[in-house]
mmCIF file of C-alpha atoms in Angstrom:
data_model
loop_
_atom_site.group_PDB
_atom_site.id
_atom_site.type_symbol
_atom_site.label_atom_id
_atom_site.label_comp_id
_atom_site.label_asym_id
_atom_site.label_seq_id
_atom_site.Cartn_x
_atom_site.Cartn_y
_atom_site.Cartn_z
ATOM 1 C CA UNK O 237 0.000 0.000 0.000
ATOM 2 C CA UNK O 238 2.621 2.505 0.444
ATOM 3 C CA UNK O 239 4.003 1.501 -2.609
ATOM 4 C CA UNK O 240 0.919 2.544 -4.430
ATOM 5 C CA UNK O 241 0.764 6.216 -2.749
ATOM 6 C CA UNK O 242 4.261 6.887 -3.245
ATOM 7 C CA UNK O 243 3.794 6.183 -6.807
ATOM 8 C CA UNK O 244 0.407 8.111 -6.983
ATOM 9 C CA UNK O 245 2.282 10.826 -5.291
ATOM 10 C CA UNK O 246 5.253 10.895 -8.465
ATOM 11 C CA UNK O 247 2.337 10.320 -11.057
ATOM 12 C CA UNK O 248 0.174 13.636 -9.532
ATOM 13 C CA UNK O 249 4.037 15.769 -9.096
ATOM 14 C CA UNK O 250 4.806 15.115 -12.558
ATOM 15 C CA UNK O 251 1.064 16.094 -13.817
ATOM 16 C CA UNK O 252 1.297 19.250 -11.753
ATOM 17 C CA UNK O 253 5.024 19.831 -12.894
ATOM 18 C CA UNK O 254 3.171 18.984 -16.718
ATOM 19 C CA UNK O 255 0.261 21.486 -15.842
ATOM 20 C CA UNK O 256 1.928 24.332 -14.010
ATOM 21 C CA UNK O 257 5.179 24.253 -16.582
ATOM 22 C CA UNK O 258 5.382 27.988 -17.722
ATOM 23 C CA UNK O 259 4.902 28.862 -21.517
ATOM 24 C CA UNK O 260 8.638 29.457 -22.106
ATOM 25 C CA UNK O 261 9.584 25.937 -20.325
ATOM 26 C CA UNK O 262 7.455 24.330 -23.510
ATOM 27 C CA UNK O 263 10.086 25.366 -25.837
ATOM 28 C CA UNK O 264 12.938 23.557 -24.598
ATOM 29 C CA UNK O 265 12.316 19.522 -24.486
ATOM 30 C CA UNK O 266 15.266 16.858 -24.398
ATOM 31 C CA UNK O 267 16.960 15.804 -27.035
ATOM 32 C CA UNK O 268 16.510 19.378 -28.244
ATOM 33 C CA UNK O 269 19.480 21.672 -28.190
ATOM 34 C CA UNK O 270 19.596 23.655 -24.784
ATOM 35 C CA UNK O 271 18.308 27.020 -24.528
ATOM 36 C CA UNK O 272 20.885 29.741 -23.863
ATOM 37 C CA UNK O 273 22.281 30.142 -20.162
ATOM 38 C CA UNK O 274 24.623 32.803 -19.000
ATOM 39 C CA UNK O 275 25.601 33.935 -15.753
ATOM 40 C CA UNK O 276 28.319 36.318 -13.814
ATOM 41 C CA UNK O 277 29.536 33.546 -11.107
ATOM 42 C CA UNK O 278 30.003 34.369 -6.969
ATOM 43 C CA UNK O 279 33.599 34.706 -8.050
ATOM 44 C CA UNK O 280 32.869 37.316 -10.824
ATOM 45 C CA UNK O 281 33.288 35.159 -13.609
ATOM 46 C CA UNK O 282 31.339 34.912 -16.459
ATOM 47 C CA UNK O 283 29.547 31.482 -17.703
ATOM 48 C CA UNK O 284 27.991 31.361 -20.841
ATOM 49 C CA UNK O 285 26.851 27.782 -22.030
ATOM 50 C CA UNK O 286 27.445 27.927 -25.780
ATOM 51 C CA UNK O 287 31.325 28.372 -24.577
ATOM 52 C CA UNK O 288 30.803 25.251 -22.709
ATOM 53 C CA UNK O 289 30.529 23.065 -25.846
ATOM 54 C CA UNK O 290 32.495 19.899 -25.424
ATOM 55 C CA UNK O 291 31.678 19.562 -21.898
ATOM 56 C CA UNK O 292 28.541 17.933 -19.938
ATOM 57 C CA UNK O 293 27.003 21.109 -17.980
ATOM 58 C CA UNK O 294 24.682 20.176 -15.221
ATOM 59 C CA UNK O 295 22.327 23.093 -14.230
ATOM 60 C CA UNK O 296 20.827 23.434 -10.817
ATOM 61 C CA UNK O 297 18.401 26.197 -9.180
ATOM 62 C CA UNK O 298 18.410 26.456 -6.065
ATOM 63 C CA UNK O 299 17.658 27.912 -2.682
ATOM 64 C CA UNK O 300 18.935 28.418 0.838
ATOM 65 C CA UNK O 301 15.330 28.251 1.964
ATOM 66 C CA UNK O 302 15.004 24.974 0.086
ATOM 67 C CA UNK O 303 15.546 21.950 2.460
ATOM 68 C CA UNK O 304 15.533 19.460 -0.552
ATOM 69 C CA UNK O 305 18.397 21.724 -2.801
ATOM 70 C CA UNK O 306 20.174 21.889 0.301
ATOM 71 C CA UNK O 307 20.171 18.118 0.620
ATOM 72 C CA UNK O 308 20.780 16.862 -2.900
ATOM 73 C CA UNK O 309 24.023 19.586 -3.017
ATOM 74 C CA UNK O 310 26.486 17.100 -1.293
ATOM 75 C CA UNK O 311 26.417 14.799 -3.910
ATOM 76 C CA UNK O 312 26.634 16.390 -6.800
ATOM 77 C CA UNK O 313 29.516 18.435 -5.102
ATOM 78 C CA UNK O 314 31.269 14.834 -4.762
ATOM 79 C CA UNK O 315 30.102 13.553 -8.361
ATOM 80 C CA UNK O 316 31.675 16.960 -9.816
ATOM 81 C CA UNK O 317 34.485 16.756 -7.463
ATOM 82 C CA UNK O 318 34.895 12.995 -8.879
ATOM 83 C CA UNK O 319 34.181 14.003 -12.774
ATOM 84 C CA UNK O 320 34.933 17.574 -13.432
ATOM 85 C CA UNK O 321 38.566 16.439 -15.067
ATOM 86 C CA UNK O 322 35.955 13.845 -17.222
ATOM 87 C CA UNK O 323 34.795 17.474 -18.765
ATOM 88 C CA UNK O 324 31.820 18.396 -15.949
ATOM 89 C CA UNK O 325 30.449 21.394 -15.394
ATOM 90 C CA UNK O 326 28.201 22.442 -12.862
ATOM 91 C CA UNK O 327 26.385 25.816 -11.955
ATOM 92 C CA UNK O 328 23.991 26.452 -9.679
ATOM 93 C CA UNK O 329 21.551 29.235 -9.714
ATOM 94 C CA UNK O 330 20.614 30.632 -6.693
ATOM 95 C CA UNK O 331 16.998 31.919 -6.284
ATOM 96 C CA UNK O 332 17.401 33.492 -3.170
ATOM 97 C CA UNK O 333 16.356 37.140 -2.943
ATOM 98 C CA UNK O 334 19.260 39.998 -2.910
ATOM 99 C CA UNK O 335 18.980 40.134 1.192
ATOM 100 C CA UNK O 336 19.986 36.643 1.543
ATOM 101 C CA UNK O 337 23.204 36.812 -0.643
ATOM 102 C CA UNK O 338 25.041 36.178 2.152
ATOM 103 C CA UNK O 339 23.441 33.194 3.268
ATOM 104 C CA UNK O 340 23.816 31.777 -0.748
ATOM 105 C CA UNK O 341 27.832 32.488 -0.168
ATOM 106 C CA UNK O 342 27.882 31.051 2.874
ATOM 107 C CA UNK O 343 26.585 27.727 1.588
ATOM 108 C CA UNK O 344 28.551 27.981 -1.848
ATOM 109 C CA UNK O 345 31.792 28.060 0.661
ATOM 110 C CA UNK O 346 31.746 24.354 0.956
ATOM 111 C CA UNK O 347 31.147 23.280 -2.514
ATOM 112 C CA UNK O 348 33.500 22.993 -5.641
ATOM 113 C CA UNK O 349 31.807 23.953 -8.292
ATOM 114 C CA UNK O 350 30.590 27.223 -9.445
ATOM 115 C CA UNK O 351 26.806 29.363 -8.576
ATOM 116 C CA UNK O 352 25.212 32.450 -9.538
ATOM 117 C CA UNK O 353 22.531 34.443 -8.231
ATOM 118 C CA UNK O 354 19.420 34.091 -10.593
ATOM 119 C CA UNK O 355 19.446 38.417 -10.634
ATOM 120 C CA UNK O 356 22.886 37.650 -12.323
ATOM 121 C CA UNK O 357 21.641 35.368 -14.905
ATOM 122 C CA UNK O 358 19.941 35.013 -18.064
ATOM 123 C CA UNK O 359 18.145 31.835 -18.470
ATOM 124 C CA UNK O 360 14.715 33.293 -19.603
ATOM 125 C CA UNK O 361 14.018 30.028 -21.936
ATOM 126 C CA UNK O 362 13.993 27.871 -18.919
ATOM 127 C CA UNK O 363 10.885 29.136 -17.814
ATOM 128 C CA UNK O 364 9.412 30.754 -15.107
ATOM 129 C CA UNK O 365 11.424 28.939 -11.772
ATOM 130 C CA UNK O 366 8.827 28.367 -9.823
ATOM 131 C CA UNK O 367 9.396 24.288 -8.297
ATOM 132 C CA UNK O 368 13.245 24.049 -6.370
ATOM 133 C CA UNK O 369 14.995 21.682 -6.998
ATOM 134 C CA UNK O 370 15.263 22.331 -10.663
ATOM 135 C CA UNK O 371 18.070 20.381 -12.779
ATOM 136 C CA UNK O 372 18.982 20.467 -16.790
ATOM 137 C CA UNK O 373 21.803 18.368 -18.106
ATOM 138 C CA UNK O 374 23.340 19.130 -21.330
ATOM 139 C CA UNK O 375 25.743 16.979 -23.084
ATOM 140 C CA UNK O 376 28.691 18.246 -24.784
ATOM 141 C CA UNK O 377 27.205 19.373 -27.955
ATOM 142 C CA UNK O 378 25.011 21.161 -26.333
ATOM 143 C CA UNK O 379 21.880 18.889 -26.401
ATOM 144 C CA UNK O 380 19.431 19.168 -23.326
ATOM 145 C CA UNK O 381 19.547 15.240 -21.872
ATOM 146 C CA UNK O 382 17.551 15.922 -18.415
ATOM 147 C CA UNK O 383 14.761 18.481 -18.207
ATOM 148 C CA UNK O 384 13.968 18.103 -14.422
ATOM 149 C CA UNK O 385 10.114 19.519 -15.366
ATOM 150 C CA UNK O 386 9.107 16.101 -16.305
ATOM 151 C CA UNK O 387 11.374 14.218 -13.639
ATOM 152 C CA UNK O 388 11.015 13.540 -9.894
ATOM 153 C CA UNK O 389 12.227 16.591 -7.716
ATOM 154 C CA UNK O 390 15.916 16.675 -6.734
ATOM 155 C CA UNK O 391 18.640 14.600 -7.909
ATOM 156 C CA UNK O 392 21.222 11.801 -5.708
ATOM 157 C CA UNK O 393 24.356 9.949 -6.940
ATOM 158 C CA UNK O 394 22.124 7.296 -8.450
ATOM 159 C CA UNK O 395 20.521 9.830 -10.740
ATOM 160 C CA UNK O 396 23.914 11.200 -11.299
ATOM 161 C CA UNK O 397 25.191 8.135 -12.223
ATOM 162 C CA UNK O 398 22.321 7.240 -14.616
ATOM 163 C CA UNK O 399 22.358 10.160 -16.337
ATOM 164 C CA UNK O 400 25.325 12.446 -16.262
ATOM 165 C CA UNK O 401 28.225 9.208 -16.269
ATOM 166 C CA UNK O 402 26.952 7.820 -20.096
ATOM 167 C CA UNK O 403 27.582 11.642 -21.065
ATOM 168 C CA UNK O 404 30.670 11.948 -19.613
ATOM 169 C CA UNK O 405 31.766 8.449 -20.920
ATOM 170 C CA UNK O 406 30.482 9.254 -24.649
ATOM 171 C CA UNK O 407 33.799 11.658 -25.871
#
């Protein structure tokens, strides 16, 4: 029996995710090519993702406030600690307001790889970001291969594996 909620539960998330999905969000699908993403990083940095061609970007929004981003961030932190000489890339957005920048930094202290604030981005083709955790993946030519919208909130090293390794792997 709890089986069958839990899987009700996934089945009535992804219909809501399907329903509530902003107009801009039904542009980009997988297997399409991703939809621009730039961003000036914590560090001051710029990321742009049609420079990141050749390389397997992983995209995550985020929030401080977000118990679920907050837990999912160790392991792609190890997976990207693990893979980012394999060609990863990972940048997380940050969708905390302005006054809680320096909660955002505080967080970002621990991990390797790089964030942004969303006020410092451009990523208008994603959609509205309205459902945190939020993850693309795009594989090195630039081809969306995980469009979190139609996937299970959040993502763990068994996702990771799944999804980002065969990328990585495929040169």
């Amino acid at each position: 029996m709890p089986e069958r909620r839990s899987a009700l539960r996934a089945i009535l998330a992804g219909g809501a995710a399907f329903a509530l999905r902003s107009p801009q969000a039904w542009a980009i699908a997988e297997g399409k090519p991703a939809p621009p993403l730039s961003a000036t990083l914590f560090d001051g940095s710029h990321f742009d993702l049609a420079s990141a061609r050749g390389k397997v970007v992983l995209v995550n929004f985020w929030a401080t406030w977000c118990a679920p981003c907050r837990a999912e961030m160790p392991a792609i932190d190890t997976f990207y600690r693990q893979h980012r000489g394999d060609g990863l890339v990972v940048v997380a957005v940050s969708m905390d307001r302005p006054g809680d920048e320096a909660k955002a930094r505080a967080v970002m202290k621990d991990y390797a790889f790089d964030a942004a604030f969303a006020r410092d981005a451009s990523f208008k083709d994603y959609g509205r970001i309205w459902r945190l955790p939020l993850t693309f993946v795009v594989d090195r030519a630039g081809v969306l291969r995980r469009d979190d919208w139609y996937e299970d909130p959040g993502i763990d090293s068994a996702k990771l594996d799944a999804v980002v390794l065969p990328l990585l792997r495929a040169k």
